[in-house]
Coordinates of C-alpha atoms in Angstrom, one line a residue:
M1 CA 30.9 263.7 -90.4
Q2 CA 28.7 260.8 -91.5
L3 CA 28.3 258.0 -88.9
Y4 CA 25.4 256.2 -90.2
N5 CA 24.1 254.4 -93.4
T6 CA 22.5 256.7 -96.0
L7 CA 21.2 253.9 -98.5
S8 CA 18.9 251.2 -98.0
A9 CA 19.9 247.6 -98.6
E10 CA 18.4 247.5 -102.1
E11 CA 19.8 250.9 -103.1
R12 CA 23.4 249.3 -102.0
A13 CA 22.8 245.9 -103.9
E14 CA 22.1 247.9 -107.0
L15 CA 25.4 249.8 -106.6
I16 CA 27.3 246.7 -105.9
D17 CA 26.0 245.2 -109.2
Q18 CA 26.7 248.2 -111.1
A19 CA 30.2 248.5 -109.9
G20 CA 31.0 244.9 -111.0
K21 CA 33.8 244.6 -108.7
Q22 CA 34.6 241.3 -106.6
R23 CA 34.2 241.5 -102.9
L24 CA 35.4 239.5 -100.3
T25 CA 33.6 238.2 -97.3
L26 CA 35.9 238.0 -93.9
S27 CA 35.5 237.9 -90.2
F28 CA 37.9 238.5 -87.4
Y29 CA 38.1 239.3 -83.6
A30 CA 40.4 240.5 -80.9
Y31 CA 40.1 240.7 -77.0
S32 CA 42.0 243.8 -75.8
K33 CA 41.0 246.7 -73.2
I34 CA 39.3 249.5 -75.1
E35 CA 39.1 252.8 -72.9
D36 CA 36.7 254.4 -74.9
P37 CA 34.4 252.2 -77.2
K38 CA 32.2 254.8 -78.5
K39 CA 35.1 256.7 -80.1
F40 CA 36.7 253.6 -81.3
R41 CA 33.4 252.7 -83.0
D42 CA 32.9 256.1 -84.6
D43 CA 36.8 256.0 -85.8
L44 CA 36.3 252.8 -87.4
F45 CA 32.8 253.7 -89.1
I46 CA 34.6 256.9 -90.9
A47 CA 37.6 254.8 -92.0
W48 CA 35.5 251.9 -93.3
N49 CA 32.9 253.9 -95.1
K50 CA 35.7 255.5 -97.2
L51 CA 36.6 252.1 -98.3
D52 CA 33.1 250.9 -98.9
A53 CA 33.2 248.3 -96.3
L54 CA 30.2 246.8 -95.2
G55 CA 29.3 244.2 -92.3
R56 CA 28.1 244.0 -88.8
T57 CA 30.7 244.4 -86.1
Y58 CA 30.4 244.8 -82.1
V59 CA 32.8 246.7 -80.1
A60 CA 33.1 246.7 -76.4
K61 CA 35.5 247.6 -73.5
E62 CA 36.9 244.0 -73.9
G63 CA 37.5 244.1 -77.8
I64 CA 36.0 243.6 -81.3
N65 CA 34.2 241.2 -83.2
A66 CA 33.4 241.7 -86.9
Q67 CA 31.9 239.9 -90.2
M68 CA 32.7 242.3 -93.1
S69 CA 32.3 242.6 -96.8
I70 CA 35.1 244.3 -98.5
P71 CA 36.0 245.4 -102.1
A72 CA 39.0 243.0 -103.1
E73 CA 40.8 246.0 -104.4
N74 CA 40.5 247.7 -100.8
M75 CA 41.7 244.8 -98.8
E76 CA 45.1 246.3 -98.0
S77 CA 43.8 249.6 -97.1
F78 CA 41.3 248.1 -94.8
R79 CA 44.0 245.9 -92.9
E80 CA 46.0 249.2 -92.7
T81 CA 42.6 250.7 -90.6
L82 CA 43.0 247.8 -88.2
E83 CA 46.8 247.9 -87.7
R84 CA 46.8 251.3 -86.7
Y85 CA 46.0 249.9 -83.3
D86 CA 48.6 247.9 -81.5
F87 CA 46.2 245.1 -80.4
M88 CA 45.2 244.3 -84.1
K89 CA 49.0 244.2 -85.5
N90 CA 49.2 241.1 -87.5
I91 CA 45.7 240.1 -86.9
R92 CA 44.4 237.1 -88.6
L93 CA 41.3 237.9 -91.2
N94 CA 39.2 234.6 -91.8
V95 CA 38.5 235.1 -95.4
A96 CA 35.7 232.8 -96.7
V97 CA 36.1 230.1 -99.3
E98 CA 32.9 231.3 -100.9
H99 CA 32.0 234.7 -101.7
D100 CA 28.7 236.7 -102.4
D101 CA 28.9 240.2 -103.3
H102 CA 25.6 240.8 -101.4
S103 CA 26.7 239.1 -97.9
F104 CA 26.4 242.4 -96.2
L105 CA 24.5 245.3 -97.5
K106 CA 24.9 247.6 -94.8
L107 CA 27.9 248.9 -92.3
T108 CA 26.7 248.4 -88.8
I109 CA 29.1 249.2 -85.8
K110 CA 27.4 249.0 -82.4
V111 CA 29.0 249.1 -79.0
R112 CA 27.9 246.4 -76.8
D113 CA 28.7 245.2 -73.2
K114 CA 30.3 242.3 -74.6
I115 CA 31.6 241.2 -78.0
V116 CA 29.9 237.9 -77.5
A117 CA 27.2 237.4 -74.8
D118 CA 28.6 234.4 -72.9
G119 CA 26.9 235.3 -69.5
L120 CA 30.4 234.7 -67.7
N121 CA 32.0 237.1 -65.0
D122 CA 35.3 237.9 -66.4
E123 CA 36.7 238.7 -63.1
T124 CA 36.3 235.3 -61.5
F125 CA 38.7 233.6 -63.8
D126 CA 41.8 234.4 -66.0
V127 CA 40.5 235.0 -69.4
T128 CA 44.0 234.9 -71.0
N129 CA 44.7 231.5 -70.1
I130 CA 43.3 230.0 -73.0
G131 CA 43.6 226.4 -74.8
V132 CA 46.2 225.2 -77.2
H133 CA 45.3 226.5 -80.9
L134 CA 45.2 223.9 -83.5
K135 CA 45.6 224.5 -87.1
A136 CA 43.5 222.2 -89.5
A137 CA 46.0 219.4 -89.9
E138 CA 46.6 219.2 -86.1
F139 CA 43.1 219.4 -85.6
N140 CA 42.5 216.5 -87.8
E141 CA 45.2 214.5 -86.0
I142 CA 43.8 215.1 -82.4
L143 CA 40.2 213.9 -83.9
E144 CA 41.9 210.5 -84.4
D145 CA 42.9 210.2 -81.0
P146 CA 40.4 207.9 -78.8
N147 CA 41.1 210.0 -75.8
T148 CA 39.6 213.2 -77.7
I149 CA 36.1 214.4 -76.9
V150 CA 35.2 217.1 -79.5
V151 CA 32.5 219.8 -78.7
D152 CA 30.7 222.1 -81.1
F153 CA 30.1 225.6 -79.3
R154 CA 27.8 226.7 -81.9
N155 CA 23.7 226.5 -81.5
H156 CA 21.5 224.0 -83.0
Y157 CA 20.5 225.5 -86.0
E158 CA 24.2 226.0 -87.1
S159 CA 25.2 222.5 -86.2
E160 CA 22.4 220.9 -87.8
I161 CA 23.5 221.6 -91.3
G162 CA 27.2 220.6 -90.8
H163 CA 29.5 219.5 -88.0
F164 CA 32.6 217.7 -87.3
K165 CA 32.3 213.8 -87.3
G166 CA 31.4 212.6 -83.6
A167 CA 31.1 216.0 -82.1
I168 CA 29.1 216.7 -79.0
T169 CA 26.4 219.1 -80.5
P170 CA 24.5 220.6 -77.6
D171 CA 20.7 221.3 -78.4
V172 CA 20.9 224.8 -77.4
E173 CA 19.9 228.4 -79.0
T174 CA 22.6 230.5 -77.3
F175 CA 26.4 230.1 -76.5
R176 CA 25.7 230.9 -72.8
E177 CA 23.4 228.1 -72.4
S178 CA 26.0 225.4 -73.9
L179 CA 28.8 226.4 -71.1
P180 CA 27.2 224.8 -68.0
I181 CA 25.8 222.0 -69.9
I182 CA 29.0 220.7 -71.5
N183 CA 30.4 221.5 -67.9
E184 CA 28.3 219.0 -66.3
Q185 CA 28.1 216.5 -69.0
L186 CA 31.9 216.1 -69.1
K187 CA 32.8 216.5 -65.3
D188 CA 34.1 213.0 -64.9
F189 CA 36.7 213.5 -67.9
K190 CA 38.4 216.7 -66.5
E191 CA 42.1 214.9 -65.9
D192 CA 42.2 212.3 -68.7
K193 CA 40.6 213.5 -71.8
N194 CA 41.3 215.8 -74.4
L195 CA 38.7 218.6 -74.5
V196 CA 38.8 219.7 -78.1
M197 CA 36.4 222.6 -79.1
Y198 CA 35.5 224.4 -82.4
C199 CA 33.0 227.2 -83.3
T200 CA 32.4 229.2 -86.6
G201 CA 35.2 231.8 -86.6
G202 CA 37.1 231.1 -83.1
I203 CA 35.9 233.8 -81.1
R204 CA 33.5 231.8 -78.9
C205 CA 36.3 229.2 -78.1
E206 CA 38.7 231.8 -76.9
K207 CA 36.7 232.5 -74.1
A208 CA 35.2 229.0 -73.5
S209 CA 38.7 227.6 -73.4
A210 CA 39.8 229.8 -70.7
Y211 CA 36.5 228.9 -68.7
F212 CA 36.9 225.3 -68.9
K213 CA 40.7 225.3 -67.8
H214 CA 39.2 227.4 -65.0
Q215 CA 36.8 224.6 -64.4
G216 CA 39.6 222.0 -64.0
F217 CA 40.1 220.7 -67.3
K218 CA 43.5 219.5 -68.0
N219 CA 43.8 219.2 -71.6
V220 CA 42.1 222.0 -73.6
F221 CA 42.4 222.6 -77.3
Q222 CA 40.7 225.0 -79.8
L223 CA 40.5 225.1 -83.5
E224 CA 42.4 228.2 -84.7
G225 CA 40.1 230.4 -86.6
G226 CA 37.1 228.3 -86.4
I227 CA 35.5 226.5 -89.2
I228 CA 35.9 229.4 -91.5
N229 CA 39.7 229.1 -91.3
Y230 CA 39.7 225.3 -91.3
A231 CA 37.9 225.3 -94.8
K232 CA 40.2 227.7 -96.1
Q233 CA 43.5 225.5 -94.8
I234 CA 42.3 222.2 -96.0
K235 CA 41.5 223.6 -99.5
E236 CA 45.3 225.2 -99.7
E237 CA 46.9 222.2 -98.2
N238 CA 44.7 219.6 -100.0
I239 CA 44.0 217.6 -96.9
Q240 CA 40.9 215.6 -95.8
S241 CA 37.8 217.5 -94.4
K242 CA 36.6 216.2 -91.0
F243 CA 33.9 218.6 -91.2
I244 CA 30.9 217.4 -93.1
G245 CA 28.2 219.5 -94.7
K246 CA 27.8 223.1 -94.4
N247 CA 28.9 225.9 -92.3
F248 CA 26.1 228.3 -90.9
V249 CA 27.3 232.1 -91.3
F250 CA 25.7 235.1 -90.1
D251 CA 25.3 237.1 -93.4
H252 CA 23.0 237.1 -96.4
R253 CA 24.5 233.7 -97.5
L254 CA 23.2 231.9 -94.3
G255 CA 25.6 229.0 -95.2
E256 CA 29.0 228.3 -96.8
R257 CA 29.5 224.7 -98.3
I258 CA 32.4 223.0 -96.8
T259 CA 31.8 219.4 -98.6
E260 CA 29.2 218.4 -101.0
D261 CA 27.4 216.3 -98.2
I262 CA 24.0 217.2 -97.2
V263 CA 23.2 216.1 -93.6
S264 CA 19.9 217.7 -92.7
Q265 CA 16.4 217.7 -94.1
C266 CA 13.9 220.1 -95.2
H267 CA 12.1 220.8 -91.9
Q268 CA 8.6 220.7 -94.0
C269 CA 8.8 217.7 -96.2
G270 CA 11.9 215.8 -95.1
K271 CA 13.9 215.8 -98.2
P272 CA 17.7 216.3 -97.9
C273 CA 18.3 219.9 -97.9
D274 CA 20.6 222.4 -96.1
N275 CA 19.2 226.0 -97.2
H276 CA 17.9 228.1 -94.4
T277 CA 15.2 230.7 -95.1
N278 CA 13.3 233.1 -92.8
C279 CA 9.4 232.9 -92.7
L280 CA 8.0 235.6 -95.0
N281 CA 5.4 236.7 -92.5
D282 CA 7.0 239.3 -90.7
G283 CA 5.0 238.5 -87.6
C284 CA 6.9 235.1 -87.6
H285 CA 10.1 235.4 -89.3
L286 CA 11.0 232.0 -88.3
L287 CA 14.5 230.5 -89.4
F288 CA 14.2 227.1 -91.0
I289 CA 15.6 224.8 -93.5
Q290 CA 13.3 224.7 -96.9
C291 CA 13.7 223.0 -100.2
E292 CA 13.1 224.6 -103.4
E293 CA 9.9 222.6 -104.0
C294 CA 8.4 223.8 -100.2
Q295 CA 9.6 227.2 -100.8
S296 CA 7.6 227.4 -104.1
K297 CA 4.5 225.6 -102.7
L298 CA 4.4 227.9 -99.6
E299 CA 6.0 231.0 -100.8
N300 CA 8.8 231.2 -98.4
C301 CA 6.6 230.6 -95.3
C302 CA 6.8 228.0 -92.6
S303 CA 3.1 227.0 -92.7
T304 CA -0.1 227.7 -94.7
E305 CA -1.3 229.8 -91.8
C306 CA 1.8 232.2 -92.2
Q307 CA 1.3 231.9 -96.1
E308 CA -2.2 233.1 -95.7
I309 CA -1.3 236.0 -93.6
T310 CA 1.2 237.2 -96.2
H311 CA -1.7 237.5 -98.9
L312 CA -3.7 240.0 -96.4
P313 CA -3.5 243.5 -97.1
L314 CA -0.7 245.3 -95.1
A315 CA -2.8 247.0 -92.7
E316 CA -4.3 243.5 -91.4
Q317 CA -0.9 242.1 -91.4
V318 CA 0.2 245.0 -89.1
K319 CA -2.6 244.6 -86.9
L320 CA -2.4 240.8 -86.3
R321 CA 1.2 241.2 -85.3
S322 CA 0.5 244.4 -83.0
G323 CA 1.5 243.8 -79.5
K324 CA 3.3 240.6 -80.2
Q325 CA 6.4 240.2 -78.2
V326 CA 9.6 240.2 -80.4
G327 CA 12.8 238.4 -79.6
N328 CA 13.1 234.5 -79.4
K329 CA 9.5 234.1 -79.1
V330 CA 8.7 235.7 -82.4
F331 CA 12.0 235.6 -84.2
R332 CA 12.9 232.1 -83.3
K333 CA 15.9 230.0 -84.6
G334 CA 14.4 226.8 -85.9
K335 CA 12.4 225.7 -82.8
S336 CA 8.8 225.3 -83.7
E337 CA 5.9 222.7 -83.5
K338 CA 5.5 223.4 -87.2
L339 CA 8.8 221.9 -88.2
T340 CA 8.1 218.1 -88.6
F341 CA 11.8 217.4 -89.7
K342 CA 13.8 219.5 -87.3
H343 CA 16.7 217.6 -85.8
S344 CA 18.8 219.2 -83.0
G345 CA 21.0 217.7 -80.1
E346 CA 22.5 214.4 -81.0
L347 CA 23.1 214.6 -84.6
S348 CA 24.2 211.9 -87.3
D349 CA 27.3 211.9 -89.3
V350 CA 25.6 210.2 -92.3
S351 CA 25.3 211.9 -95.5
L352 CA 21.6 211.8 -96.8
A353 CA 22.5 213.3 -100.2
T354 CA 25.2 215.1 -102.2
S355 CA 24.9 218.8 -103.3
S356 CA 24.2 219.0 -107.2
N357 CA 26.3 222.4 -107.0
A358 CA 29.2 222.9 -104.5
V359 CA 28.6 226.7 -104.5
T360 CA 25.4 227.8 -103.2
F361 CA 24.2 231.1 -102.4
R362 CA 21.2 232.9 -100.9
P363 CA 19.2 234.5 -103.9
K364 CA 20.1 238.2 -104.6
I365 CA 17.7 240.8 -104.0
K366 CA 15.1 240.9 -107.1
I367 CA 13.1 243.9 -106.4
K368 CA 13.5 246.6 -109.3
K369 CA 12.7 250.0 -108.1
V370 CA 13.3 253.6 -108.7
S371 CA 13.7 256.3 -106.1
I372 CA 10.7 258.8 -105.6
G373 CA 11.3 260.7 -102.6
K374 CA 11.4 261.1 -98.9
A375 CA 9.5 261.3 -95.9
E376 CA 8.5 264.6 -94.1
H377 CA 6.2 263.5 -91.4
Y378 CA 3.5 261.0 -90.2
Y379 CA 0.1 262.0 -88.7
V380 CA 0.0 259.3 -86.0
K381 CA -3.8 259.7 -85.3
A382 CA -4.9 259.7 -88.9
Q383 CA -2.2 257.2 -89.8
V384 CA -1.2 259.4 -92.8
G385 CA 2.4 259.8 -94.3
L386 CA 3.8 263.3 -95.7
F387 CA 6.2 262.9 -98.5
L388 CA 8.2 265.3 -100.9
I389 CA 8.6 264.0 -104.5
E390 CA 12.2 264.4 -105.4
K391 CA 12.3 262.8 -108.7
N392 CA 10.3 260.6 -111.3
E393 CA 6.7 260.7 -111.3
L394 CA 4.2 258.6 -109.1
N395 CA 0.7 257.7 -110.2
I396 CA -2.4 256.3 -108.5
G397 CA -1.9 252.2 -108.9
D398 CA 1.8 252.2 -108.6
K399 CA 3.4 249.8 -106.4
I400 CA 5.5 251.6 -103.8
M401 CA 7.9 250.7 -101.0
I402 CA 8.7 252.5 -97.9
S403 CA 11.9 251.8 -96.6
G404 CA 14.0 252.8 -93.6
P405 CA 16.5 251.3 -90.9
T406 CA 13.5 250.9 -88.3
T407 CA 10.6 250.7 -90.6
G408 CA 12.1 247.9 -92.9
D409 CA 10.8 247.5 -96.2
Q410 CA 7.0 248.0 -96.6
V411 CA 5.2 247.5 -99.9
L412 CA 1.6 249.4 -100.7
I413 CA -0.6 249.7 -103.8
L414 CA -1.1 253.5 -104.0
D415 CA -4.9 253.6 -104.3
K416 CA -5.4 257.4 -103.1
M417 CA -3.4 260.6 -102.4
L418 CA -3.4 264.1 -102.0
V419 CA -1.0 266.2 -104.1
N420 CA -0.4 269.4 -102.5
G421 CA -3.2 269.2 -100.5
K422 CA -5.7 268.3 -103.3
E423 CA -6.7 264.8 -104.4
N424 CA -4.8 263.8 -107.7
S425 CA -3.7 260.8 -109.7
T426 CA -0.2 262.2 -110.6
A427 CA 2.6 263.5 -108.7
K428 CA 5.6 265.2 -110.2
P429 CA 9.2 266.4 -108.6
G430 CA 8.5 269.0 -106.1
D431 CA 5.0 268.1 -105.1
K432 CA 4.2 267.2 -101.5
I433 CA 1.8 264.1 -101.3
T434 CA 0.1 262.5 -98.3
F435 CA -1.5 258.8 -98.1
E436 CA -2.8 256.5 -95.6
A437 CA 0.0 254.2 -94.2
P438 CA -0.7 251.4 -91.4
F439 CA 2.8 251.8 -90.0
R440 CA 4.6 254.3 -88.6
I441 CA 6.6 256.5 -91.1
R442 CA 10.2 258.0 -89.8
L443 CA 12.1 260.8 -91.2
S444 CA 14.7 258.6 -92.4
D445 CA 12.3 256.8 -94.7
K446 CA 12.6 256.8 -98.5
L447 CA 9.8 256.4 -100.8
Y448 CA 10.4 254.0 -104.0
K449 CA 8.3 253.0 -106.8
I450 CA 8.6 249.5 -107.6
I451 CA 9.1 248.4 -111.3
D452 CA 7.6 245.0 -112.2

C-alpha cells in the first residue's frame, strides 16, 4: 500500500510533459469534525494517487484545506472521492483561471493541529457563526458603499502584487498576526460599518468572520471562494474587476494574473514587476520580486553576496549554512534590508505598468537528466555515499544529481569514485560505487546524471 511519493519533482514533471494532457489547478476547504485525521489522510492519499492527483493538503480534526493539480479527464472521479464524505457533498472547487501543468509536482497530505494556523482558541467563540458570503457582483456592489471597510486577510508579500482597491492591507507575515491588529484598528467601527473581508480562497475569512462577529462587529461580510473564485466569476459574467494586479498562489506559479496592471516593483532595481522568485542560495531562499534583467544579472539571487556563495563548491556552501536557524529567519517572505524597493502595509492602487502578456507562469523545470541508481548507505564520519547503479553508465567528470524528499536536489561533479571497492573511471549497471558527498545521504535518495 503506497502512502508516499516515489518520484522526484523532476521525474514527475517529465512524465507530465510526456503525457501531454491538460491539468487543472484548484483549491477547496471544508470545516467539519474528523474523528481520525490519520486514517482520513491515508484514505485520501490512496484514492488520489490512483487519479494522478498532485498538490498540498492539510487535514485536522477541524477539517481539510487543499490546493491541487488534477488531470482534467479525472476531474469527475476526483470529485467522487470527496463526495464519499457527507461534509464534502456539493463542495465548491475553486478552479484557477490560469493553469500550469507543473503547478504541483508531488502529492503531499499532512495531518496538522489546524488546517489554518490562526492562533485562535475555538472553544471561546462560535466558529459556525460566520459572516455573509458575497459573490463577485455583490462584492463589487458593497465596495461602492461609503459605509464599507474592506480588509485583506493575506500577508504582505501576497497583497503587494495585487489587492482590491481601497483595501486595508496589514503589514504582517502570518494570518494570526493580522487578527488582533485589525480588531484594534477598527474597534470604533463595530456598530455602524460594513466589515468586508477577503483572502486567497476563502478559508481564512471563514474563521476570521466568526471571530470578528464574536468581537462585536455587527455587519460582517466575506468574499465567497476568495480571489480565486472572484476571478472566475468576473470572467464568466463579464463584470468589472475591483481587484487590481496579480493573485499570489501557493504553488509553482507563485501568481495568477487577474488584471494586466502591475502594481509592484522589482525589489532590486525598482522597475515595475510582479514576478516572485526564491533566492537560489539555499542558505537564504528569500522570497522576493525580481525582474528578468535582475534575474539574469544576479542569477536568481537576492544579492551579490548570495550570488557569490552559489558559485562556491557545494561542500563550502553546506559548511556556510551549517548551524543556521531555519524558519522565518532564513526562509523569509520578502522582508530584508537587501530589498530596496520592497513595499508593504499601506499600498497604492495606482498601476505602474501594464503586463505585455496577461498569462505569465513560472519557468518550468529545465534540468534534463537520466536515472542512474539509488542510495544504499551513507558513511557519516567519512562523508561518503554508497550507491547501486541500476541503469545507464556513469563516468568520472559527469555532473550528477542526488535527489530525495529530505535531501532536496544536490548537484555535484563526479571527480573520483570507487567501483566495487576499487578506483575506476566508469561504472555500469550492477556496480556499487562510493564517492564523497558533503551532505547526508538517505536511503530514499536517487542518483541521476545531468545531461547538458
